Coordinates of C-alpha atoms in Angstrom, one line a residue:
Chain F
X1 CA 51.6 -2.0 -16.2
X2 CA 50.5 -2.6 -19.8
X3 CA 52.5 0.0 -21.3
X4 CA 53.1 2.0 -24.5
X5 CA 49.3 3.4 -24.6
X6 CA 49.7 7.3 -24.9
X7 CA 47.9 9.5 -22.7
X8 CA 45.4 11.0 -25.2
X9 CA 44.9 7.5 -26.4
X10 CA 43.9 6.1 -23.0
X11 CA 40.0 6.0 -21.9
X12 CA 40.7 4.8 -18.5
X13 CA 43.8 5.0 -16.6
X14 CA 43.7 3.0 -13.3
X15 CA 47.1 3.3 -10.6
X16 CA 47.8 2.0 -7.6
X17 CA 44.7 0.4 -6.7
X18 CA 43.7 -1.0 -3.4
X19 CA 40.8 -2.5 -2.0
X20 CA 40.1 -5.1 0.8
X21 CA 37.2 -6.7 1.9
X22 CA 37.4 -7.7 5.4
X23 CA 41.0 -7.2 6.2
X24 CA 41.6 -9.4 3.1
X25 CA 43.1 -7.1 -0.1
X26 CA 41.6 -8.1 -3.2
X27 CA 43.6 -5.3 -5.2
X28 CA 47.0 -4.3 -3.4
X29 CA 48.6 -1.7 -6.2
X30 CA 46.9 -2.5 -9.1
X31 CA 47.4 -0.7 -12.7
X32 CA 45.3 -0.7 -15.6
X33 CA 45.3 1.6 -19.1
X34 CA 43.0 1.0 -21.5
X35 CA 43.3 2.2 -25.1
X36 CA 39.9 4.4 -26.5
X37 CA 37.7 2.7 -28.7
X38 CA 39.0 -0.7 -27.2
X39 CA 37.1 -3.8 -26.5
X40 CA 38.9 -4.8 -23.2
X41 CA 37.9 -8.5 -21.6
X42 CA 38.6 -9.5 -17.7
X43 CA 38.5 -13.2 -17.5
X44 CA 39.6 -14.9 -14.0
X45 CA 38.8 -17.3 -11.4
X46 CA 35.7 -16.9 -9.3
X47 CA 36.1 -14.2 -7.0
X48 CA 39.6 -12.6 -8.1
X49 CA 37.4 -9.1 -8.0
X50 CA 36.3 -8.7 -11.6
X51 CA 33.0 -7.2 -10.7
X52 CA 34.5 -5.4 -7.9
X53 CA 36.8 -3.8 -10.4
X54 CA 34.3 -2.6 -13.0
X55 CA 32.5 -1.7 -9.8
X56 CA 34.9 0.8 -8.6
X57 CA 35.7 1.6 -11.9
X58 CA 31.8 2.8 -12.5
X59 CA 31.2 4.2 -9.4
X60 CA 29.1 1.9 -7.6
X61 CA 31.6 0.7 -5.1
X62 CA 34.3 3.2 -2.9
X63 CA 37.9 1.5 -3.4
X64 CA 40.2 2.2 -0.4
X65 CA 43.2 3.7 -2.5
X66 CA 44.9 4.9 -5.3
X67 CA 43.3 6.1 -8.6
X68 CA 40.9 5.7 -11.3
X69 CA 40.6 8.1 -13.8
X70 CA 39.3 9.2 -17.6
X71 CA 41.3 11.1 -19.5
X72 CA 41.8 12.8 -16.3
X73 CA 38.9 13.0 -14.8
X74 CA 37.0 11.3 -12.1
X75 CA 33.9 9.1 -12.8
X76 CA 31.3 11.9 -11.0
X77 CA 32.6 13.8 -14.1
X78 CA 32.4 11.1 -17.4
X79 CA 28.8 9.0 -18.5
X80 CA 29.6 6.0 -18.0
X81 CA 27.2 2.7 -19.5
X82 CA 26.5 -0.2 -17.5
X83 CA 25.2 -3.8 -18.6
X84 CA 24.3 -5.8 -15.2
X85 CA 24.6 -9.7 -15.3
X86 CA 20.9 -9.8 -13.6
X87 CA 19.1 -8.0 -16.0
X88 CA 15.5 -8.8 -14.7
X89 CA 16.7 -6.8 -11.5
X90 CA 18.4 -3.8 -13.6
X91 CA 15.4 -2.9 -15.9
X92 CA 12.3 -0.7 -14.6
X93 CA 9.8 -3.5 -14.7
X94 CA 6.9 -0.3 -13.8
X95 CA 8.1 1.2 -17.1
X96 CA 7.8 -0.1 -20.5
X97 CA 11.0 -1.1 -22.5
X98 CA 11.5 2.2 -24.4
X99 CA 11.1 4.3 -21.2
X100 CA 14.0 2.6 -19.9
X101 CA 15.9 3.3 -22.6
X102 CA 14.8 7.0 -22.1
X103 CA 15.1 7.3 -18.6
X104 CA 19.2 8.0 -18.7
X105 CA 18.5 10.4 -21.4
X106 CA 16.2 12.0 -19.6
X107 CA 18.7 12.5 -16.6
X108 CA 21.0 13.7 -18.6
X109 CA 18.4 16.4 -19.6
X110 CA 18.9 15.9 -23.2
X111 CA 16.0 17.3 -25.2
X112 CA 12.3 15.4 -26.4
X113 CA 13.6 15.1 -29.9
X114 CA 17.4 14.0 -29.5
X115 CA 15.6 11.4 -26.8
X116 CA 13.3 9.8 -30.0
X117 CA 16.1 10.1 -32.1
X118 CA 18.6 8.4 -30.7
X119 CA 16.1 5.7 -29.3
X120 CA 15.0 5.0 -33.2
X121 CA 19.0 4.5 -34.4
X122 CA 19.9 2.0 -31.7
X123 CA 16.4 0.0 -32.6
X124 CA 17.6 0.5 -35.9
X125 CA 21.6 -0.4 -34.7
X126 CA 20.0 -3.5 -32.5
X127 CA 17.8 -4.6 -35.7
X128 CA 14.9 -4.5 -32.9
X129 CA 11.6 -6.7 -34.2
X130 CA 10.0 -6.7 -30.7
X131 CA 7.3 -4.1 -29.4
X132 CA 10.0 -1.6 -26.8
X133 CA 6.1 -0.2 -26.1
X134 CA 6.1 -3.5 -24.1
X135 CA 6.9 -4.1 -20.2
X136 CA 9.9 -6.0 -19.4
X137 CA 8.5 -9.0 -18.1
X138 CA 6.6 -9.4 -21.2
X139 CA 9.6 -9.4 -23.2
X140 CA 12.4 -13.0 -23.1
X141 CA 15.4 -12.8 -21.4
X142 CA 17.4 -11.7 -24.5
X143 CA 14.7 -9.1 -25.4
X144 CA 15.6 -7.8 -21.9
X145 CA 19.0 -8.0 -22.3
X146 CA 19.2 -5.9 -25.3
X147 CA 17.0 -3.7 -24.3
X148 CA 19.6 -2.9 -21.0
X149 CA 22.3 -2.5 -23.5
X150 CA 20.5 -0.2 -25.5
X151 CA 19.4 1.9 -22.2
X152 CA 23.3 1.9 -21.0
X153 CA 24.1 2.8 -24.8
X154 CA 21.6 5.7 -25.2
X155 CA 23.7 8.2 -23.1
X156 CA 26.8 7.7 -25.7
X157 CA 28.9 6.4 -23.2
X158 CA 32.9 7.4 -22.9
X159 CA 33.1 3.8 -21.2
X160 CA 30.9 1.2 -21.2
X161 CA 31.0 -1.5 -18.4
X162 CA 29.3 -4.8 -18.7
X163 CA 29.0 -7.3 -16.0
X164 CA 28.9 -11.3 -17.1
X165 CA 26.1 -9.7 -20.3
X166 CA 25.0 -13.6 -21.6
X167 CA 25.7 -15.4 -18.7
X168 CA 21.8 -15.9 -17.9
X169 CA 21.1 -16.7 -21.5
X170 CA 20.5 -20.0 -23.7
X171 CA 23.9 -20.2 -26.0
X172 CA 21.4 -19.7 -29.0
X173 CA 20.6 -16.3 -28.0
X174 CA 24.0 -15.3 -26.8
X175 CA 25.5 -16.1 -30.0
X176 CA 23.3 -13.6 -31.5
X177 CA 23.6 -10.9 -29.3
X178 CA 27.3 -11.0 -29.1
X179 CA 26.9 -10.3 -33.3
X180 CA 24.9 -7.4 -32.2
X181 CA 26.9 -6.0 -29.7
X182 CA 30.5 -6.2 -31.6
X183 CA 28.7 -4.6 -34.4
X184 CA 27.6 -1.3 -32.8
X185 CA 30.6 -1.4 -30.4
X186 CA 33.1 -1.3 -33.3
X187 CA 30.4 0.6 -35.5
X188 CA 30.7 3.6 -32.3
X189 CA 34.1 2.9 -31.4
X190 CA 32.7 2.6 -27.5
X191 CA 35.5 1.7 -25.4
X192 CA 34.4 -0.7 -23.5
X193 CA 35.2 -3.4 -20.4
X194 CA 34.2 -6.7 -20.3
X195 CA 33.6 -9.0 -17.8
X196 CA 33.1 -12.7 -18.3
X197 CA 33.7 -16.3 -16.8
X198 CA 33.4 -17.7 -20.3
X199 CA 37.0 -17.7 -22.3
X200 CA 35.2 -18.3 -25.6
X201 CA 33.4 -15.1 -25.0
X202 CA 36.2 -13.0 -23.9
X203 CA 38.9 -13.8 -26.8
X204 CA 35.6 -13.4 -29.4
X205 CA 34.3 -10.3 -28.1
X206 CA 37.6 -8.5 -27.5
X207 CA 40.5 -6.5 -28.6
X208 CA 42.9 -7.3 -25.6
X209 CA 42.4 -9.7 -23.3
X210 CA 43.2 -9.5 -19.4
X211 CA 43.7 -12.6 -17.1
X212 CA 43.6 -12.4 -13.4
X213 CA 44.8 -14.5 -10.6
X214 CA 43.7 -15.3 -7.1
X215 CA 43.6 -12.4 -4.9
X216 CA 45.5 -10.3 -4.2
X217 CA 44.8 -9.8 -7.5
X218 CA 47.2 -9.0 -10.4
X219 CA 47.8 -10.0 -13.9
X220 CA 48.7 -13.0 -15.2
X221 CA 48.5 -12.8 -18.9
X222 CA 47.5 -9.8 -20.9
X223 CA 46.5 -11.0 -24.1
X224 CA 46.3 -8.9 -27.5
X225 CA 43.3 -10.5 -29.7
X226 CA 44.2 -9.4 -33.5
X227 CA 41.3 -11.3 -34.7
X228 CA 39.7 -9.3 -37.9
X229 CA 36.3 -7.8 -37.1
X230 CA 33.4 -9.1 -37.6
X231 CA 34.3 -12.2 -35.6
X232 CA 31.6 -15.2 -36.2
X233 CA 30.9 -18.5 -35.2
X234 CA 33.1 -19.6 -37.8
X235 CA 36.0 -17.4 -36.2
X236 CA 35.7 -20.0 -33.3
X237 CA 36.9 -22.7 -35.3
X238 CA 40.2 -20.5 -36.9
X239 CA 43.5 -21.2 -36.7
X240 CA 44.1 -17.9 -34.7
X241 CA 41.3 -18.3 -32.2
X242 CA 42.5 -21.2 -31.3
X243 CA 45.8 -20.6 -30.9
X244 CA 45.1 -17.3 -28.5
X245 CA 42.4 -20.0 -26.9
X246 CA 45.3 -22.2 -25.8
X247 CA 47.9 -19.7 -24.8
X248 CA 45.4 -18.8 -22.2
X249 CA 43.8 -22.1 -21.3
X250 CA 47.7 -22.8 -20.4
X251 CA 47.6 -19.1 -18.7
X252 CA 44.6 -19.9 -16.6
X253 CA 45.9 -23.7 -15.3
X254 CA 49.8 -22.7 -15.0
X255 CA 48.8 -19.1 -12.8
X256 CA 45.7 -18.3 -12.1
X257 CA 44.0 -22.1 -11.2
X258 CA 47.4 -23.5 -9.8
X259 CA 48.7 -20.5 -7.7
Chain G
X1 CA -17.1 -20.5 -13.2
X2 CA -14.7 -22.0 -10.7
X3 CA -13.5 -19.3 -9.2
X4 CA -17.4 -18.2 -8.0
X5 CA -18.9 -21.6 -8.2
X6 CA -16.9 -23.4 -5.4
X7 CA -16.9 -20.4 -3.2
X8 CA -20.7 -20.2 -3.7
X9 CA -21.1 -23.9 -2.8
X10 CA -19.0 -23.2 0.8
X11 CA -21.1 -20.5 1.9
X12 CA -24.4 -22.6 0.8
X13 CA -23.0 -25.3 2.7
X14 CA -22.4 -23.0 5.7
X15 CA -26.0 -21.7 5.5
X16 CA -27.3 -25.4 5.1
X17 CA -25.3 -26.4 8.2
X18 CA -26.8 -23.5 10.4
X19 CA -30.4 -24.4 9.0
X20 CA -29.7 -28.1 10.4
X21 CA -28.4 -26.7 13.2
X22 CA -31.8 -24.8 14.1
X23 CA -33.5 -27.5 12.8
X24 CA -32.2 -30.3 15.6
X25 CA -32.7 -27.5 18.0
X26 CA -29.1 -27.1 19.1
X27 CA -29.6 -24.4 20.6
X28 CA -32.2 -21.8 21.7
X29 CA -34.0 -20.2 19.1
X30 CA -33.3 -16.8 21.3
X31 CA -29.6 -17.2 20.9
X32 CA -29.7 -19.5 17.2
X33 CA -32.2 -18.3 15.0
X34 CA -32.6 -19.4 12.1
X35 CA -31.1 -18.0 8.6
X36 CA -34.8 -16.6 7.2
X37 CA -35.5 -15.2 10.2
X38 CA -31.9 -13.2 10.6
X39 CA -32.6 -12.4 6.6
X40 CA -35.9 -10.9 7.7
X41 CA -35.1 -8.8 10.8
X42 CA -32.0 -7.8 8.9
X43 CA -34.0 -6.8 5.9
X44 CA -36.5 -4.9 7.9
X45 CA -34.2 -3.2 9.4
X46 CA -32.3 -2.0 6.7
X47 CA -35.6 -1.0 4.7
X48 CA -36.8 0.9 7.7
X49 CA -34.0 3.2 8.3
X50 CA -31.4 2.9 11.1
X51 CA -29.2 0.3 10.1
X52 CA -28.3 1.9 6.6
X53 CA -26.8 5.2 8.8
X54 CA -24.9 2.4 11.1
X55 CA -23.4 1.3 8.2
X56 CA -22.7 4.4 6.3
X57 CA -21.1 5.4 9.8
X58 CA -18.9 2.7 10.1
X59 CA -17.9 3.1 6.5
X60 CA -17.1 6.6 7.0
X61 CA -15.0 6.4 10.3
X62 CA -12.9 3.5 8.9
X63 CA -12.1 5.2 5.6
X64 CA -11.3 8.4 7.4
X65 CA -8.8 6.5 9.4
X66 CA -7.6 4.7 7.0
X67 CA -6.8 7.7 4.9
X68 CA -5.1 9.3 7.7
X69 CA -3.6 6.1 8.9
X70 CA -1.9 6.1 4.9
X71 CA -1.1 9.9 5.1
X72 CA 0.8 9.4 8.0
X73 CA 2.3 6.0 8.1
X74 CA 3.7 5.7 3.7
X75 CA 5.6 9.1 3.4
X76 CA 7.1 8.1 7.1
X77 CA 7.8 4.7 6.4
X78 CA 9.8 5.5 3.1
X79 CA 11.4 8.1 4.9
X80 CA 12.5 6.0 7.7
X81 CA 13.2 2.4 4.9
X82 CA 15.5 4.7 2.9
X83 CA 17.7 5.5 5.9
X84 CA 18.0 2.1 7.4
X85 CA 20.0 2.8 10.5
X86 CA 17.2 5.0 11.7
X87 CA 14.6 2.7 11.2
X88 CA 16.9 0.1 12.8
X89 CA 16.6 2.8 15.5
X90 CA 12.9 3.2 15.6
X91 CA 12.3 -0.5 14.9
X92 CA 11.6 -1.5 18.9
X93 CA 9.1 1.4 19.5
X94 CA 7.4 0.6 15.9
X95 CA 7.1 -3.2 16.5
X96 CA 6.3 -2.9 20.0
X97 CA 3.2 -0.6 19.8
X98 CA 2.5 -2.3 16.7
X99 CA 2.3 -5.8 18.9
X100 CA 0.3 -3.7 21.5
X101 CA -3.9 -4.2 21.1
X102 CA -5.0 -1.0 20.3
X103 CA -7.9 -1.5 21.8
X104 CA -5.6 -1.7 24.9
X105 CA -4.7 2.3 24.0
X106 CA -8.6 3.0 24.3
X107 CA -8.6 4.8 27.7
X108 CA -5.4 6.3 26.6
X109 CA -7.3 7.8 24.0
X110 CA -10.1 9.2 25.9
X111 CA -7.9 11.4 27.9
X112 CA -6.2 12.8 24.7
X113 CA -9.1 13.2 22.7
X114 CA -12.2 13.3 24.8
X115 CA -15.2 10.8 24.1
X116 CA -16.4 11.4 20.8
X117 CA -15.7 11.0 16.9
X118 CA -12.2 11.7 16.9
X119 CA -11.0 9.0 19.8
X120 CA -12.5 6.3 17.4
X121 CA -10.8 8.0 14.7
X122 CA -7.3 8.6 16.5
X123 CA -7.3 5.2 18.0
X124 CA -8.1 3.4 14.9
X125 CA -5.5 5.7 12.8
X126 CA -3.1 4.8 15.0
X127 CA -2.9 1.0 14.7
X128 CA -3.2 1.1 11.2
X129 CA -0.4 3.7 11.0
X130 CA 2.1 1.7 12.3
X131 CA 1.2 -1.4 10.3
X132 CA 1.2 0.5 7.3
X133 CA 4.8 2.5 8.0
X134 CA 6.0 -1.3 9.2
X135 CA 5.0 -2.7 5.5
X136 CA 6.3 0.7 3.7
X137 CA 10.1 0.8 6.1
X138 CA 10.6 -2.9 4.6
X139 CA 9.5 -2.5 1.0
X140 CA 12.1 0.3 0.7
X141 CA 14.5 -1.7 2.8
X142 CA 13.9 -4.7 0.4
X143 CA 14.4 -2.7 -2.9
X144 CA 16.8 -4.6 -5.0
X145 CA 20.2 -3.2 -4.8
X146 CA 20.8 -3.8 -8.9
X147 CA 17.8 -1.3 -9.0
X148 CA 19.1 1.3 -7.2
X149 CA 22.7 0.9 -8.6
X150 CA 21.3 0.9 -12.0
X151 CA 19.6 4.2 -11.3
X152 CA 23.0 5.7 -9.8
X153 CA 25.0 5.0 -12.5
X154 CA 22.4 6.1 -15.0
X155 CA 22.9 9.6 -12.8
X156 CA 20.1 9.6 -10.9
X157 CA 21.1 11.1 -7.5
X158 CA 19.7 10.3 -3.7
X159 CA 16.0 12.2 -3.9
X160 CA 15.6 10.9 -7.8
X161 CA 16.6 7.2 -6.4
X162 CA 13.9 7.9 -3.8
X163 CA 10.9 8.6 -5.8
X164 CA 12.0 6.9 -9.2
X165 CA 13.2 3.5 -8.0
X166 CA 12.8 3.1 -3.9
X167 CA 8.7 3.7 -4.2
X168 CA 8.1 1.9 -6.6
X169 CA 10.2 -1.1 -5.1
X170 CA 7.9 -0.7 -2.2
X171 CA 4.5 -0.4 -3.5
X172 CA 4.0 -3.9 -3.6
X173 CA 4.6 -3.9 0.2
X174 CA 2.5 -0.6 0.9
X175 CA -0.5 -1.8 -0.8
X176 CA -0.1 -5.2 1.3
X177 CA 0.4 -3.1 4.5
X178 CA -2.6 -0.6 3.4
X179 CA -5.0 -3.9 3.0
X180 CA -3.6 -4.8 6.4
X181 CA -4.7 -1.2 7.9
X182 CA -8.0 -1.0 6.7
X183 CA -8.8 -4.4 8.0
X184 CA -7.3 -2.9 11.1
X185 CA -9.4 0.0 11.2
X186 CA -12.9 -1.3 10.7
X187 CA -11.3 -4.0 13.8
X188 CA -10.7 -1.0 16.1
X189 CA -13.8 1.1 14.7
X190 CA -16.0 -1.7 15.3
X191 CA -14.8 -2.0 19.0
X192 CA -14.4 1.2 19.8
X193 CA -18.3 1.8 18.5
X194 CA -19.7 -0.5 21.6
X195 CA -17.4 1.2 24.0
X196 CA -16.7 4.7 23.6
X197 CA -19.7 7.0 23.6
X198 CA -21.5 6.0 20.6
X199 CA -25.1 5.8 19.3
X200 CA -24.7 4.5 16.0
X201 CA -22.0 2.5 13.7
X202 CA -22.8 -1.1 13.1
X203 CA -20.5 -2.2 16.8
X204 CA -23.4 -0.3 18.8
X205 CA -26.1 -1.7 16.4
X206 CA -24.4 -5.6 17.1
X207 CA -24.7 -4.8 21.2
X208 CA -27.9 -2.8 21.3
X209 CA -28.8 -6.1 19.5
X210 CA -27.6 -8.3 21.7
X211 CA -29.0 -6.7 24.6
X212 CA -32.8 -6.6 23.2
X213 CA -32.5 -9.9 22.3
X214 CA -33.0 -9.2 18.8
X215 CA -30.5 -11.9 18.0
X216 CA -31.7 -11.9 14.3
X217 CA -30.5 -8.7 13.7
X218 CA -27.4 -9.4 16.4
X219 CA -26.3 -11.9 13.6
X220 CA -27.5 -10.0 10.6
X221 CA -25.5 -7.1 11.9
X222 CA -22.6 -9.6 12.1
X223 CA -22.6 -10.3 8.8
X224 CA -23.0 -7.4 7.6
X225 CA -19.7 -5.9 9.1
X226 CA -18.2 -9.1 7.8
X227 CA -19.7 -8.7 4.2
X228 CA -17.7 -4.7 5.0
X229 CA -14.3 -6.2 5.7
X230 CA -14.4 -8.8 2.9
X231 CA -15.1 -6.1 0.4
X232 CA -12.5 -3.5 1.7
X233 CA -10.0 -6.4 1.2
X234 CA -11.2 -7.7 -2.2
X235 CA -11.0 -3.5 -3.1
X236 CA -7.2 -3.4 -2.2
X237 CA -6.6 -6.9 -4.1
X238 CA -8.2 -5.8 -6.9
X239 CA -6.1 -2.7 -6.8
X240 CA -3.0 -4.6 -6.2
X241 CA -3.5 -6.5 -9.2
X242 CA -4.1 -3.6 -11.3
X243 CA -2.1 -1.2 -10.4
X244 CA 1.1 -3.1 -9.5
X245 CA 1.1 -5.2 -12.9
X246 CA 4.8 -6.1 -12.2
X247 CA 5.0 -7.3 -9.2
X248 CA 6.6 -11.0 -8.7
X249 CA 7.9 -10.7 -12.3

């Protein structure tokens, strides 16, 4: 348990989680709290059940015990954001870019003018130069990208998930859009849980850092990032990166690679 | 230019071939004639009336199968591809009468329907049916799972995920399986126009033909259901183009 988060402070509370796929657990009494307004990063070996976490932690997949729950309440009952790796399969490609971002809006019956409104501030959060009138597939894969983050943003999420964001991106264009995405997640304070195989990523973009091992899976390291915000390239090459950088290279050899 | 040019060189190349062909006499003028003279019977025949109500006739019976054909076999086919253990269910009946000729069905037919307009109809709504519901069970089926997952945690529930995500997925695959059916149709409507009770449609005009000995006409009437097929297929390709913009991107 990563204690000393009060309750009122805690966006997700996760206890005694269990899950197997096959007969085989993944997650055999697992616990989890993390802090409102927090960047939290999940970095582990290949299939250790990140995704399946987030997964269950969103919704999208049933876990077989124990709970998950925000501030209380179940996920039926909170909006919760999204960001899939495979973006190309999680956008509309039969609506243009800027109904996308509308459509959770629209299920979420908010009204024509709140809809318009809050599309124009996260174009305006997301410095947006490209046409959202566009179809996906007419956009680049980073156009795409954003434009998913903006459509899990647009509901104001309580928790925002995303899945492995950059992964299918050229470095260029994921440096760019992690400077994007720290700004209006620290800018909204949107709690949010990251997934990523790239440690770089995960100290850079986050406020605590959480290292799994092999399944059954449990922690191995729960790293807090005190970095200052905004973190750049240059924060890469500090003193304090690289120091939290080794710790968990060391981490990821000693428990999680070697176990 | 390419894209009609070569074409447009086969076909004169065909026509050249079957000019040679008459030419070295390989066969009977009776049962070969040659390309002017099926342009001319063909001609004559459509500028002096019956041929243009044969066509018009086939025309009509394949569309109005086809359209019940679609009625029928896109609503059932999502229905059945969104719940896949019932179309797992179904899937032997489907692919089995969907494998059976249809002109097989034909006598079938006649007992349930009589001899008259609506056997054609039935028979030909029938095959196409089934491969339309076939192409729409899998185009659901197929439907990306980050789609639908996206859609659910974006709130939308099991009827929104249907008709804002789970049809669309599919289209692609209906409109495929709806080129497939008309094809079908004008296949069974064609048939069914020699054999079941008919006096006109472009299937009795071919073996009215063909017993007269008009074999100009016999192959101009051949053509002329062929030239029908091509364009019903070039329609639905033209429509797949335009309508589903996304698809394979």
């Amino acid at each position: 348990m990563s204690g000393g988060i009060a309750p009122r402070e805690t966006a997700l509370s996760i206890r005694g989680l269990r899950k197997a796929f096959g007969g085989q657990p993944v997650y055999d009494g697992f616990d989890l709290d993390v802090r409102r307004g927090d960047i939290l990063a999940i970095f582990g070996p290949n299939g250790c059940g990140k995704s399946t976490l987030i997964n269950m932690a969103a919704g999208l997949l049933p876990h077989d015990g124990g709970e998950i729950l925000f501030d209380g309440r179940t996920v039926a009952d909170v909006r919760v954001g999204y960001v899939f790796q495979n973006y190309r399969e999680a956008l509309f490609p039969w609506r243009r870019a800027a109904d996308n971002i509308r459509y959770p809006m629209r299920r979420l019956g908010l009204p024509a003018a709140e809809i318009e409104r809050r599309l124009e501030r996260l174009s305006a959060d997301f410095r947006v130069r490209f046409d959202l009138n566009r179809y996906p597939y007419e956009l680049s894969g980073g156009q795409q990208q954003l434009v998913s983050i903006m459509r899990s943003l647009a509901i104001e999420p309580e928790v925002l998930f995303l899945d492995e964001p950059f992964s299918a991106l050229d470095y260029e264009t994921t440096l760019s859009l992690r400077a994007l995405l720290q700004d209006v997640l620290k800018g909204r304070e949107v709690t949010s849980i990251l997934v990523s195989h790239d440690l770089e990523e995960s100290i850079v973009l986050a406020d605590r850092l959480l290292m799994l091992t092999r399944r059954p899976t449990s922690v191995a390291d729960d790293v807090p990032i005190p970095l200052p915000w905004p973190r750049t390239p240059e924060t890469l090459g500090e003193a304090g990166f690289v120091a939290i950088k080794t710790r968990c290279l060391r981490v990821f050899t000693e428990a999680v690679a070697g176990a | 230019m390419r894209a009609v040019g070569l074409p447009a060189l086969g076909a004169l190349g065909f026509i050249l071939l079957w000019w040679g062909a008459v030419l070295v006499e390989v066969a009977d003028p009776v049962l070969l004639p040659s390309p002017a003279e099926t342009w001319r019977e063909t001609m004559h025949a459509l500028n002096t009336g019956p041929l243009w109500h044969d066509l018009w006739q086939t025309v009509q019976r394949t569309v109005v199968s086809f359209l019940v054909a679609s009625l029928i076999g896109v609503p059932l086919g999502i229905a059945l591809g969104a719940q896949e253990r019932l179309y797992r269910t179904c899937e032997f009946v489907v692919d089995f009468f969907r494998s059976t000729p249809a002109s097989a069905l034909f006598p079938l037919f006649l007992i349930l329907f009589g001899v008259g307009e609506g056997t054609k109809i039935a028979v030909a709504a029938f095959g196409a049916a089934l491969v339309i519901l076939f192409n729409a069970a899998y185009g659901v089926m197929n439907a990306r799972r980050t789609r639908i997952l996206a859609a659910q945690v974006m709130g939308a529930g099991r009827v929104r995920i249907m008709f804002d995500v789970l049809v669309w997925e599919a289209t692609p695959q209906i409109l495929v399986g709806m080129r497939s059916g008309v094809s079908l149709a004008l296949v069974i409507i064609v048939v069914a126009e020699m054999f079941i009770g008919s006096t006109d449609g472009l299937g009795q005009r071919v073996i009215v033909a063909q017993s007269l000995f008009e074999s100009g006409l016999m192959y101009g009437v051949i053509f002329l259901a062929g030239a029908l097929g091509y364009l019903l297929n070039l329609l639905f390709l033209i429509l797949e183009k335009q309508f589903v913009h996304w698809a394979g991107k």
